[in-house]
Tab-separated table of C-alpha atoms and ligand atoms in Angstrom:
chain	number	residue	atom	x	y	z
A	40	UNK	CA	-40.485	16.883	9.375
A	41	UNK	CA	-40.363	19.796	6.883
A	42	UNK	CA	-40.093	19.283	3.122
A	43	UNK	CA	-36.281	19.559	2.644
A	44	UNK	CA	-35.733	17.164	5.564
A	45	UNK	CA	-37.932	14.564	3.918
A	46	UNK	CA	-35.787	14.764	0.778
A	47	UNK	CA	-32.534	14.364	2.655
A	48	UNK	CA	-31.277	10.882	3.548
A	49	UNK	CA	-29.930	10.863	7.085
A	50	UNK	CA	-26.230	10.454	6.344
A	51	UNK	CA	-23.644	10.639	9.069
A	52	UNK	CA	-21.130	12.503	6.867
A	53	UNK	CA	-17.423	11.937	7.287
A	54	UNK	CA	-15.341	14.979	8.131
A	55	UNK	CA	-12.765	15.521	5.370
A	56	UNK	CA	-11.248	18.630	6.995
A	57	UNK	CA	-7.587	18.310	7.817
A	58	UNK	CA	-7.774	19.357	11.446
A	59	UNK	CA	-5.501	17.735	14.003
A	60	UNK	CA	-7.133	14.667	15.504
A	61	UNK	CA	-5.115	14.041	18.649
A	62	UNK	CA	-4.702	10.381	19.382
A	63	UNK	CA	-6.323	9.165	16.148
A	64	UNK	CA	-6.443	5.412	16.469
A	65	UNK	CA	-4.749	3.659	13.603
A	66	UNK	CA	-1.519	5.653	13.233
A	67	UNK	CA	1.357	5.862	15.703
A	68	UNK	CA	4.025	8.561	15.627
A	69	UNK	CA	7.127	8.114	17.724
A	70	UNK	CA	10.671	9.404	17.785
A	71	UNK	CA	13.243	6.660	18.343
A	72	UNK	CA	16.855	7.477	19.207
A	73	UNK	CA	19.147	7.654	16.169
A	74	UNK	CA	22.087	5.257	16.228
A	75	UNK	CA	25.553	5.094	14.697
A	76	UNK	CA	26.413	2.120	12.445
A	77	UNK	CA	27.905	0.347	15.494
A	78	UNK	CA	24.613	0.723	17.377
A	79	UNK	CA	25.698	3.539	19.705
A	80	UNK	CA	22.797	5.842	20.530
A	81	UNK	CA	23.349	9.431	19.383
A	82	UNK	CA	22.150	11.905	22.010
A	83	UNK	CA	19.534	14.420	20.855
A	84	UNK	CA	18.880	12.904	17.418
A	85	UNK	CA	16.030	10.625	16.359
A	86	UNK	CA	14.331	8.764	13.550
A	87	UNK	CA	10.576	9.348	13.321
A	88	UNK	CA	8.604	6.119	13.047
A	89	UNK	CA	5.150	6.440	11.502
A	90	UNK	CA	3.234	3.191	11.942
A	91	UNK	CA	-0.057	2.186	10.315
A	92	UNK	CA	-1.748	0.412	13.179
A	93	UNK	CA	-4.802	-1.424	11.923
A	94	UNK	CA	-3.490	-5.003	11.803
A	95	UNK	CA	-6.824	-6.842	11.815
A	96	UNK	CA	-7.559	-5.143	8.488
A	97	UNK	CA	-4.014	-5.573	7.205
A	98	UNK	CA	-3.113	-1.978	8.080
A	99	UNK	CA	-5.454	-0.640	5.418
A	100	UNK	CA	-5.964	3.090	5.952
A	101	UNK	CA	-9.308	4.610	6.905
A	102	UNK	CA	-10.150	8.257	6.198
A	103	UNK	CA	-9.041	9.285	9.682
A	104	UNK	CA	-5.797	7.366	9.303
A	105	UNK	CA	-5.025	9.175	6.035
A	106	UNK	CA	-5.353	12.503	7.846
A	107	UNK	CA	-3.125	11.278	10.657
A	108	UNK	CA	-0.454	10.104	8.186
A	109	UNK	CA	-0.369	13.526	6.516
A	110	UNK	CA	0.011	15.240	9.881
A	111	UNK	CA	2.652	12.772	11.012
A	112	UNK	CA	4.755	13.376	7.881
A	113	UNK	CA	4.433	17.132	8.457
A	114	UNK	CA	5.509	16.754	12.096
A	115	UNK	CA	8.502	14.609	11.156
A	116	UNK	CA	9.448	16.996	8.333
A	117	UNK	CA	9.525	19.919	10.725
A	118	UNK	CA	11.325	18.164	13.562
A	119	UNK	CA	14.863	19.598	13.587
A	120	UNK	CA	16.191	16.618	15.510
A	121	UNK	CA	14.836	13.975	13.112
A	122	UNK	CA	17.225	12.211	10.725
A	123	UNK	CA	14.979	9.827	8.741
A	124	UNK	CA	11.318	8.914	8.597
A	125	UNK	CA	10.547	5.207	8.855
A	126	UNK	CA	7.092	4.390	7.478
A	127	UNK	CA	5.820	0.954	8.499
A	128	UNK	CA	2.888	-1.134	9.717
A	129	UNK	CA	2.063	-3.116	12.822
A	130	UNK	CA	2.713	-6.870	12.900
A	131	UNK	CA	4.279	-9.184	10.334
A	132	UNK	CA	1.404	-9.768	7.914
A	133	UNK	CA	1.020	-6.474	6.086
A	134	UNK	CA	2.636	-3.100	5.670
A	135	UNK	CA	-0.641	-1.918	4.149
A	136	UNK	CA	-3.232	-3.321	1.741
A	137	UNK	CA	-4.519	0.057	0.626
A	138	UNK	CA	-7.795	1.839	1.169
A	139	UNK	CA	-10.107	0.298	3.745
A	140	UNK	CA	-12.448	-1.850	1.680
A	141	UNK	CA	-15.086	-1.885	4.434
A	142	UNK	CA	-15.208	1.899	4.429
A	143	UNK	CA	-15.167	1.914	0.611
A	144	UNK	CA	-18.075	-0.549	0.418
A	145	UNK	CA	-20.143	0.772	3.300
A	146	UNK	CA	-19.596	4.522	3.000
A	147	UNK	CA	-18.054	5.622	-0.295
A	148	UNK	CA	-19.789	3.215	-2.724
A	149	UNK	CA	-22.340	5.229	-4.709
A	150	UNK	CA	-21.064	8.510	-3.159
A	151	UNK	CA	-18.736	10.139	-5.718
A	152	UNK	CA	-18.854	13.505	-4.005
A	153	UNK	CA	-17.705	11.993	-0.723
A	154	UNK	CA	-15.006	9.928	-2.409
A	155	UNK	CA	-13.777	13.033	-4.209
A	156	UNK	CA	-13.186	14.658	-0.819
A	157	UNK	CA	-11.511	11.481	0.412
A	158	UNK	CA	-9.271	11.462	-2.658
A	159	UNK	CA	-8.137	14.997	-1.829
A	160	UNK	CA	-6.836	13.520	1.416
A	161	UNK	CA	-5.342	10.464	-0.272
A	162	UNK	CA	-3.568	12.646	-2.845
A	163	UNK	CA	-2.276	14.859	-0.051
A	164	UNK	CA	-0.939	11.775	1.749
A	165	UNK	CA	1.087	10.696	-1.308
A	166	UNK	CA	2.234	14.287	-1.876
A	167	UNK	CA	3.216	14.587	1.802
A	168	UNK	CA	5.492	11.555	1.458
A	169	UNK	CA	7.030	12.877	-1.762
A	170	UNK	CA	7.542	16.298	-0.151
A	171	UNK	CA	8.935	15.098	3.163
A	172	UNK	CA	11.920	17.143	4.317
A	173	UNK	CA	13.665	13.964	5.488
A	174	UNK	CA	14.636	10.772	3.685
A	175	UNK	CA	11.706	8.335	3.895
A	176	UNK	CA	12.315	4.615	4.379
A	177	UNK	CA	9.438	2.193	3.885
A	178	UNK	CA	9.938	-0.666	6.345
A	179	UNK	CA	7.963	-3.426	4.664
A	180	UNK	CA	6.923	-5.683	7.523
A	181	UNK	CA	4.483	-7.671	5.336
A	182	UNK	CA	2.466	-7.436	2.143
A	183	UNK	CA	2.334	-4.093	0.333
A	184	UNK	CA	-0.771	-4.174	-1.846
A	185	UNK	CA	-3.045	-1.695	-3.664
A	186	UNK	CA	-2.832	1.797	-2.191
A	187	UNK	CA	-0.310	0.325	0.271
A	188	UNK	CA	2.058	-0.317	-2.618
A	189	UNK	CA	1.361	3.196	-3.879
A	190	UNK	CA	2.249	4.972	-0.631
A	191	UNK	CA	5.195	2.595	-0.266
A	192	UNK	CA	6.557	3.468	-3.696
A	193	UNK	CA	6.233	7.177	-2.857
A	194	UNK	CA	8.941	6.570	-0.210
A	195	UNK	CA	12.620	7.059	-1.068
A	196	UNK	CA	13.915	3.675	0.101
A	197	UNK	CA	12.262	0.335	0.748
A	198	UNK	CA	13.638	-2.364	3.015
A	199	UNK	CA	11.522	-5.521	3.084
A	200	UNK	CA	11.274	-8.762	4.946
A	201	UNK	CA	11.267	-11.518	2.346
A	202	UNK	CA	7.837	-13.011	3.106
A	203	UNK	CA	6.278	-9.738	1.901
A	204	UNK	CA	4.471	-9.507	-1.432
A	205	UNK	CA	4.084	-6.424	-3.596
A	206	UNK	CA	1.225	-5.758	-5.975
A	207	UNK	CA	-1.905	-4.045	-7.115
A	208	UNK	CA	-5.559	-4.935	-6.543
A	209	UNK	CA	-7.494	-2.288	-8.472
A	210	UNK	CA	-8.752	-4.000	-11.647
A	211	UNK	CA	-9.775	-7.070	-9.600
A	212	UNK	CA	-11.619	-5.071	-6.937
A	213	UNK	CA	-13.153	-2.267	-8.984
A	214	UNK	CA	-10.524	0.422	-8.999
A	215	UNK	CA	-7.670	1.555	-11.209
A	216	UNK	CA	-4.228	1.716	-9.591
A	217	UNK	CA	-3.952	5.425	-10.346
A	218	UNK	CA	-3.169	6.510	-6.795
A	219	UNK	CA	0.512	6.354	-7.712
A	220	UNK	CA	1.158	2.907	-9.203
A	221	UNK	CA	0.587	3.917	-12.829
A	222	UNK	CA	2.804	6.948	-12.188
A	223	UNK	CA	5.646	5.351	-10.228
A	224	UNK	CA	5.924	1.823	-11.601
A	225	UNK	CA	6.925	2.733	-15.174
A	226	UNK	CA	9.633	4.968	-13.706
A	227	UNK	CA	10.880	2.294	-11.321
A	228	UNK	CA	10.570	-0.978	-13.270
A	229	UNK	CA	9.765	0.035	-16.860
A	230	UNK	CA	6.503	0.276	-18.777
A	231	UNK	CA	6.097	-3.364	-19.786
A	232	UNK	CA	6.494	-4.825	-16.298
A	233	UNK	CA	4.349	-2.012	-14.907
A	234	UNK	CA	1.604	-2.916	-17.371
A	235	UNK	CA	1.518	-6.542	-16.274
A	236	UNK	CA	1.671	-5.641	-12.570
A	237	UNK	CA	-1.091	-3.030	-12.692
A	238	UNK	CA	-3.499	-4.840	-15.012
A	239	UNK	CA	-3.150	-8.447	-13.863
A	240	UNK	CA	-2.732	-7.695	-10.141
A	241	UNK	CA	-0.280	-10.586	-9.804
A	242	UNK	CA	2.103	-9.831	-6.941
A	243	UNK	CA	5.902	-9.795	-6.996
A	244	UNK	CA	7.817	-11.639	-4.313
A	245	UNK	CA	10.197	-9.508	-2.241
A	246	UNK	CA	13.152	-11.177	-3.973
A	247	UNK	CA	11.780	-10.320	-7.395
A	248	UNK	CA	11.012	-6.769	-6.262
A	249	UNK	CA	14.652	-6.524	-5.170
A	250	UNK	CA	15.984	-8.023	-8.394
A	251	UNK	CA	14.045	-5.626	-10.620
A	252	UNK	CA	15.045	-2.561	-8.623
A	253	UNK	CA	11.776	-1.839	-6.864
A	254	UNK	CA	13.295	-2.072	-3.388
A	255	UNK	CA	16.653	-1.304	-1.791
A	256	UNK	CA	17.148	-4.349	0.378
A	257	UNK	CA	15.546	-7.676	1.240
A	258	UNK	CA	16.178	-9.596	4.462
A	259	UNK	CA	15.057	-13.004	5.710
A	260	UNK	CA	12.297	-13.206	8.306
A	261	UNK	CA	11.520	-16.891	8.708
A	262	UNK	CA	13.317	-18.787	11.439
A	263	UNK	CA	13.351	-22.571	11.264
A	264	UNK	CA	15.126	-24.485	14.043
A	265	UNK	CA	16.692	-21.247	15.236
A	266	UNK	CA	18.169	-20.337	11.806
A	267	UNK	CA	17.002	-17.671	9.378
A	268	UNK	CA	15.998	-19.151	6.006
A	269	UNK	CA	14.943	-17.477	2.744
A	270	UNK	CA	11.226	-17.444	1.941
A	271	UNK	CA	10.669	-21.132	1.087
A	272	UNK	CA	7.747	-20.296	-1.224
A	273	UNK	CA	10.051	-18.436	-3.605
A	274	UNK	CA	12.885	-19.594	-5.897
A	275	UNK	CA	16.106	-18.070	-4.577
A	276	UNK	CA	18.707	-20.645	-5.676
A	277	UNK	CA	18.841	-20.226	-9.470
A	278	UNK	CA	18.566	-17.318	-11.848
A	279	UNK	CA	17.095	-19.022	-14.902
A	280	UNK	CA	15.003	-22.065	-15.691
A	281	UNK	CA	15.818	-24.680	-18.334
A	282	UNK	CA	14.449	-22.382	-21.060
A	283	UNK	CA	16.556	-19.414	-20.003
A	284	UNK	CA	13.617	-17.570	-18.490
A	285	UNK	CA	13.949	-15.727	-15.231
A	286	UNK	CA	13.502	-18.097	-12.307
A	287	UNK	CA	14.890	-16.065	-9.412
A	288	UNK	CA	12.193	-14.571	-7.213
A	289	UNK	CA	9.324	-16.436	-8.880
A	290	UNK	CA	6.756	-18.122	-6.651
A	291	UNK	CA	7.244	-21.878	-6.512
A	292	UNK	CA	4.547	-24.118	-7.951
A	293	UNK	CA	3.553	-27.789	-7.677
A	294	UNK	CA	5.676	-30.080	-5.498
A	295	UNK	CA	8.189	-27.334	-4.724
A	296	UNK	CA	5.403	-25.110	-3.399
A	297	UNK	CA	4.090	-27.967	-1.266
A	298	UNK	CA	7.544	-28.488	0.240
A	299	UNK	CA	7.883	-24.748	0.764
A	300	UNK	CA	4.583	-24.637	2.604
A	301	UNK	CA	5.731	-27.382	4.952
A	302	UNK	CA	8.909	-25.422	5.792
A	303	UNK	CA	6.827	-22.284	6.310
A	304	UNK	CA	4.554	-24.112	8.725
A	305	UNK	CA	7.553	-25.203	10.837
A	306	UNK	CA	8.964	-21.694	11.175
A	307	UNK	CA	8.277	-18.524	13.096
A	308	UNK	CA	8.491	-14.978	11.801
A	309	UNK	CA	11.177	-12.795	13.341
A	310	UNK	CA	11.581	-9.213	12.103
A	311	UNK	CA	14.848	-8.524	13.948
A	312	UNK	CA	16.860	-8.590	10.709
A	313	UNK	CA	14.437	-6.115	9.174
A	314	UNK	CA	14.906	-3.753	12.091
A	315	UNK	CA	18.679	-4.162	11.918
A	316	UNK	CA	18.652	-3.325	8.196
A	317	UNK	CA	16.392	-0.292	8.685
A	318	UNK	CA	18.530	1.011	11.568
A	319	UNK	CA	21.696	0.426	9.519
A	320	UNK	CA	20.286	2.435	6.603
A	321	UNK	CA	19.224	5.261	8.940
A	322	UNK	CA	22.750	5.211	10.428
A	323	UNK	CA	24.399	5.440	6.982
A	324	UNK	CA	22.187	8.416	6.146
A	325	UNK	CA	23.034	10.011	9.502
A	326	UNK	CA	26.685	10.151	8.410
A	327	UNK	CA	25.957	12.538	5.519
A	328	UNK	CA	25.339	16.292	5.226
A	329	UNK	CA	21.607	16.795	5.870
A	330	UNK	CA	20.956	19.515	3.285
A	331	UNK	CA	23.045	17.900	0.536
A	332	UNK	CA	21.269	14.622	1.178
A	333	UNK	CA	17.854	16.223	1.067
A	334	UNK	CA	18.656	18.104	-2.152
A	335	UNK	CA	19.885	14.862	-3.724
A	336	UNK	CA	16.687	13.116	-2.698
A	337	UNK	CA	14.520	15.974	-3.963
A	338	UNK	CA	16.192	15.711	-7.371
A	339	UNK	CA	15.800	11.933	-7.479
A	340	UNK	CA	12.127	12.203	-6.536
A	341	UNK	CA	11.420	14.323	-9.608
A	342	UNK	CA	10.595	11.584	-12.149
A	343	UNK	CA	8.020	10.118	-9.753
A	344	UNK	CA	6.771	13.552	-8.728
A	345	UNK	CA	6.421	14.776	-12.317
A	346	UNK	CA	4.244	11.819	-13.262
A	347	UNK	CA	2.237	12.119	-10.045
A	348	UNK	CA	1.598	15.848	-10.397
A	349	UNK	CA	0.629	15.455	-14.048
A	350	UNK	CA	-2.086	12.936	-13.273
A	351	UNK	CA	-3.306	13.175	-9.694
A	352	UNK	CA	-6.217	15.604	-10.198
A	353	UNK	CA	-7.647	13.727	-13.177
A	354	UNK	CA	-7.194	10.481	-11.292
A	355	UNK	CA	-9.090	11.875	-8.337
A	356	UNK	CA	-12.025	12.928	-10.502
A	357	UNK	CA	-12.153	9.612	-12.358
A	358	UNK	CA	-11.944	7.551	-9.165
A	359	UNK	CA	-14.795	9.567	-7.655
A	360	UNK	CA	-17.155	8.844	-10.545
A	361	UNK	CA	-16.041	5.204	-10.676
A	362	UNK	CA	-17.559	4.835	-7.179
A	363	UNK	CA	-20.937	4.783	-8.960
A	364	UNK	CA	-20.165	1.705	-11.005
A	365	UNK	CA	-17.228	-0.716	-10.852
A	366	UNK	CA	-15.815	0.374	-7.473
A	367	UNK	CA	-19.227	0.079	-5.869
A	368	UNK	CA	-19.586	-3.485	-7.142
A	369	UNK	CA	-16.000	-4.589	-6.642
A	370	UNK	CA	-15.574	-3.337	-3.100
A	371	UNK	CA	-19.012	-4.622	-2.101
A	372	UNK	CA	-18.001	-8.042	-3.426
A	373	UNK	CA	-14.760	-8.003	-1.415
A	374	UNK	CA	-16.478	-6.719	1.710
A	375	UNK	CA	-19.560	-8.922	1.663
A	376	UNK	CA	-18.660	-11.935	-0.456
A	377	UNK	CA	-17.835	-15.322	1.043
A	378	UNK	CA	-14.214	-15.681	2.180
A	379	UNK	CA	-13.273	-17.891	-0.812
A	380	UNK	CA	-15.036	-15.785	-3.460
A	381	UNK	CA	-14.640	-12.054	-3.033
A	382	UNK	CA	-14.713	-10.907	-6.643
A	383	UNK	CA	-17.611	-10.041	-8.956
A	384	UNK	CA	-18.607	-12.361	-11.773
A	385	UNK	CA	-16.430	-10.706	-14.428
A	386	UNK	CA	-17.835	-12.806	-17.277
A	387	UNK	CA	-21.456	-12.049	-16.407
A	388	UNK	CA	-20.563	-8.359	-16.124
A	389	UNK	CA	-18.868	-8.274	-19.525
A	390	UNK	CA	-21.714	-10.229	-21.140
A	391	UNK	CA	-24.355	-7.943	-19.681
A	392	UNK	CA	-22.473	-4.821	-20.728
A	393	UNK	CA	-21.992	-6.301	-24.206
A	394	UNK	CA	-25.749	-6.804	-24.390
A	395	UNK	CA	-26.263	-3.148	-23.491
A	396	UNK	CA	-27.406	-3.491	-19.875
A	397	UNK	CA	-27.174	-0.248	-17.899
A	398	UNK	CA	-25.391	0.193	-14.569
A	399	UNK	CA	-28.638	1.768	-13.415
A	400	UNK	CA	-30.789	-1.042	-12.115
A	401	UNK	CA	-30.051	-4.633	-11.177
A	402	UNK	CA	-26.543	-5.047	-12.654
A	403	UNK	CA	-24.696	-4.397	-9.396
A	404	UNK	CA	-26.634	-7.122	-7.542
A	405	UNK	CA	-26.530	-9.578	-10.446
A	406	UNK	CA	-22.729	-9.760	-10.527
A	407	UNK	CA	-22.108	-10.119	-6.784
A	408	UNK	CA	-20.561	-13.421	-5.601
A	409	UNK	CA	-23.302	-15.757	-4.485
A	410	UNK	CA	-23.193	-16.677	-0.827
A	411	UNK	CA	-23.248	-20.442	-0.358
A	412	UNK	CA	-22.951	-21.068	-4.135
B	978	LIG	C1	-4.690	-10.178	-1.172
B	978	LIG	C2	-4.989	-9.628	0.222
B	978	LIG	C3	-4.207	-8.359	0.452
B	978	LIG	C4	-4.568	-10.672	1.275
B	978	LIG	O1	-5.328	-11.825	1.140
B	978	LIG	P1	-5.317	-12.925	2.314
B	978	LIG	O2	-3.922	-13.204	2.708
B	978	LIG	O3	-6.161	-14.035	1.830
B	978	LIG	O4	-5.985	-12.190	3.579
B	978	LIG	P2	-7.505	-11.810	3.793
B	978	LIG	O5	-8.188	-12.901	4.505
B	978	LIG	O6	-8.107	-11.335	2.512
B	978	LIG	O7	-7.334	-10.530	4.726
B	978	LIG	C5	-7.169	-10.642	6.152
B	978	LIG	C6	-8.141	-9.712	6.837
B	978	LIG	O8	-7.821	-8.362	6.504
B	978	LIG	C7	-8.926	-7.738	5.883
B	978	LIG	N1	-8.428	-6.807	4.865
B	978	LIG	C8	-7.445	-7.034	3.993
B	978	LIG	N2	-7.256	-5.960	3.225
B	978	LIG	C9	-8.156	-5.030	3.625
B	978	LIG	C10	-8.449	-3.707	3.214
B	978	LIG	N3	-7.753	-3.121	2.209
B	978	LIG	N4	-9.421	-3.053	3.861
B	978	LIG	C11	-10.112	-3.624	4.877
B	978	LIG	N5	-9.887	-4.893	5.304
B	978	LIG	C12	-8.911	-5.565	4.681
B	978	LIG	C13	-9.725	-8.879	5.247
B	978	LIG	O9	-11.060	-8.504	5.038
B	978	LIG	C14	-9.561	-9.941	6.319
B	978	LIG	O10	-10.429	-9.657	7.407
B	978	LIG	P3	-11.581	-10.715	7.801
B	978	LIG	O11	-12.289	-10.038	8.925
B	978	LIG	O12	-12.415	-10.889	6.564
B	978	LIG	O13	-10.855	-11.954	8.170
B	978	LIG	C15	-6.495	-9.369	0.353
B	978	LIG	O14	-6.803	-9.111	1.708
B	978	LIG	C16	-6.965	-8.203	-0.463
B	978	LIG	O15	-7.077	-8.305	-1.665
B	978	LIG	N6	-7.272	-7.102	0.214
B	978	LIG	C17	-7.910	-5.935	-0.390
B	978	LIG	C18	-6.952	-5.152	-1.206
B	978	LIG	C19	-7.662	-3.972	-1.824
B	978	LIG	O16	-8.569	-4.127	-2.621
B	978	LIG	N7	-7.270	-2.783	-1.430
B	978	LIG	C20	-7.860	-1.570	-1.902
B	978	LIG	C21	-7.271	-1.286	-3.260
B	978	LIG	S1	-7.835	0.216	-3.972
B	978	LIG	C22	-6.846	1.386	-3.181
B	978	LIG	O17	-6.156	1.084	-2.285
B	978	LIG	C23	-6.886	2.756	-3.680
B	978	LIG	C24	-6.021	3.674	-3.215
B	978	LIG	C25	-6.144	5.078	-3.596
B	978	LIG	C26	-6.669	5.274	-4.920
B	978	LIG	C27	-7.876	4.528	-5.119
B	978	LIG	C28	-7.817	3.148	-4.633
B	978	LIG	O18	-8.611	2.379	-5.082
């Protein structure tokens, strides 16, 4: 081994070039026949369905999947016979829970240069959605969390099944939700609600997301004894509680939550109403002038786009360096911690930092969740 080789760790580098990867596992691209509002198939016209297909990891996106999403949006944008783009995930658990935490913990942690290249791809994915030459509908088949919520909010419309949850994960798992959430949420739901959502990482129910204007439509997905019922874990029958505070869309607690859980356990999930609603929206868009519609959408994207373009390069640089410290610890904790304890010891971390301990050294290991503790 010569001298430079001895100095080089043997890293199997990821390829961050945006070259076509035919048949990339993890993302499906298909053109489905466009339909009129009455369900009649329209010859020669389609909707492009882009599906995140990594259900065992809640459709989180790996580096290769990010590339495939960008290419899929470009293909759908250029397809003359495509009406709308439907962006969704496989299964009924998750639309997407963001970046792949296994890849973050096992490859990007401690590698800011690599993560910087990855973030070029991530930024391009968000920009590709915001620049799509077709209306983009996010079909929320399940939870939309972290970067999943960010790419979802980049879409023009969101139609959700009502068992889905929407929220951020960053400050709990070692990241900042600056891949779009801090840009889009203040525009969509106002600064105060955005602050609570991004900092506290407490999810919104689909009904609440609908009520506060984050999504276009919410449909039931749980079938009990052959009938669709609203998400039984969420208050959907009253608008305010006895103190005049918002009650609608809040997660039930106590006895009510227990009863809700029992109903949930009796039911099965059926996404047929979600598909009906998505097809109906595509059909309504089909009955408009394509260029006027696109221009309207381009104008309405501007508030999100302005915030995104103002911040995305700084965000990329900050997120890269953060892979040396909090992201390394947070994603390692989620990836390697016991199932019921996947967060760092925040108190120990804050105490150690207050006492002046450096990130160089034992700090990372000292704050990891203890296996078997
Ligand atoms: C809250 C959860 C979304 C859901 O929790 P729960 O319902 O308890 O399910 P789990 O048991 O946790 O998850 C089921 C299995 O899926 C795996 N999983 C879930 N999410 C991911 C993911 N993002 N990457 C890889 N694998 C994932 C999970 O490990 C389970 O598998 P197992 O084999 O262990 O059974 C919860 O899952 C959760 O919090 N997930 C992680 C969310 C997250 O931190 N996402 C990354 C956020 S950061 C991000 O996305 C960014 C985007 C761009 C800018 C920078 C950035 O940070």
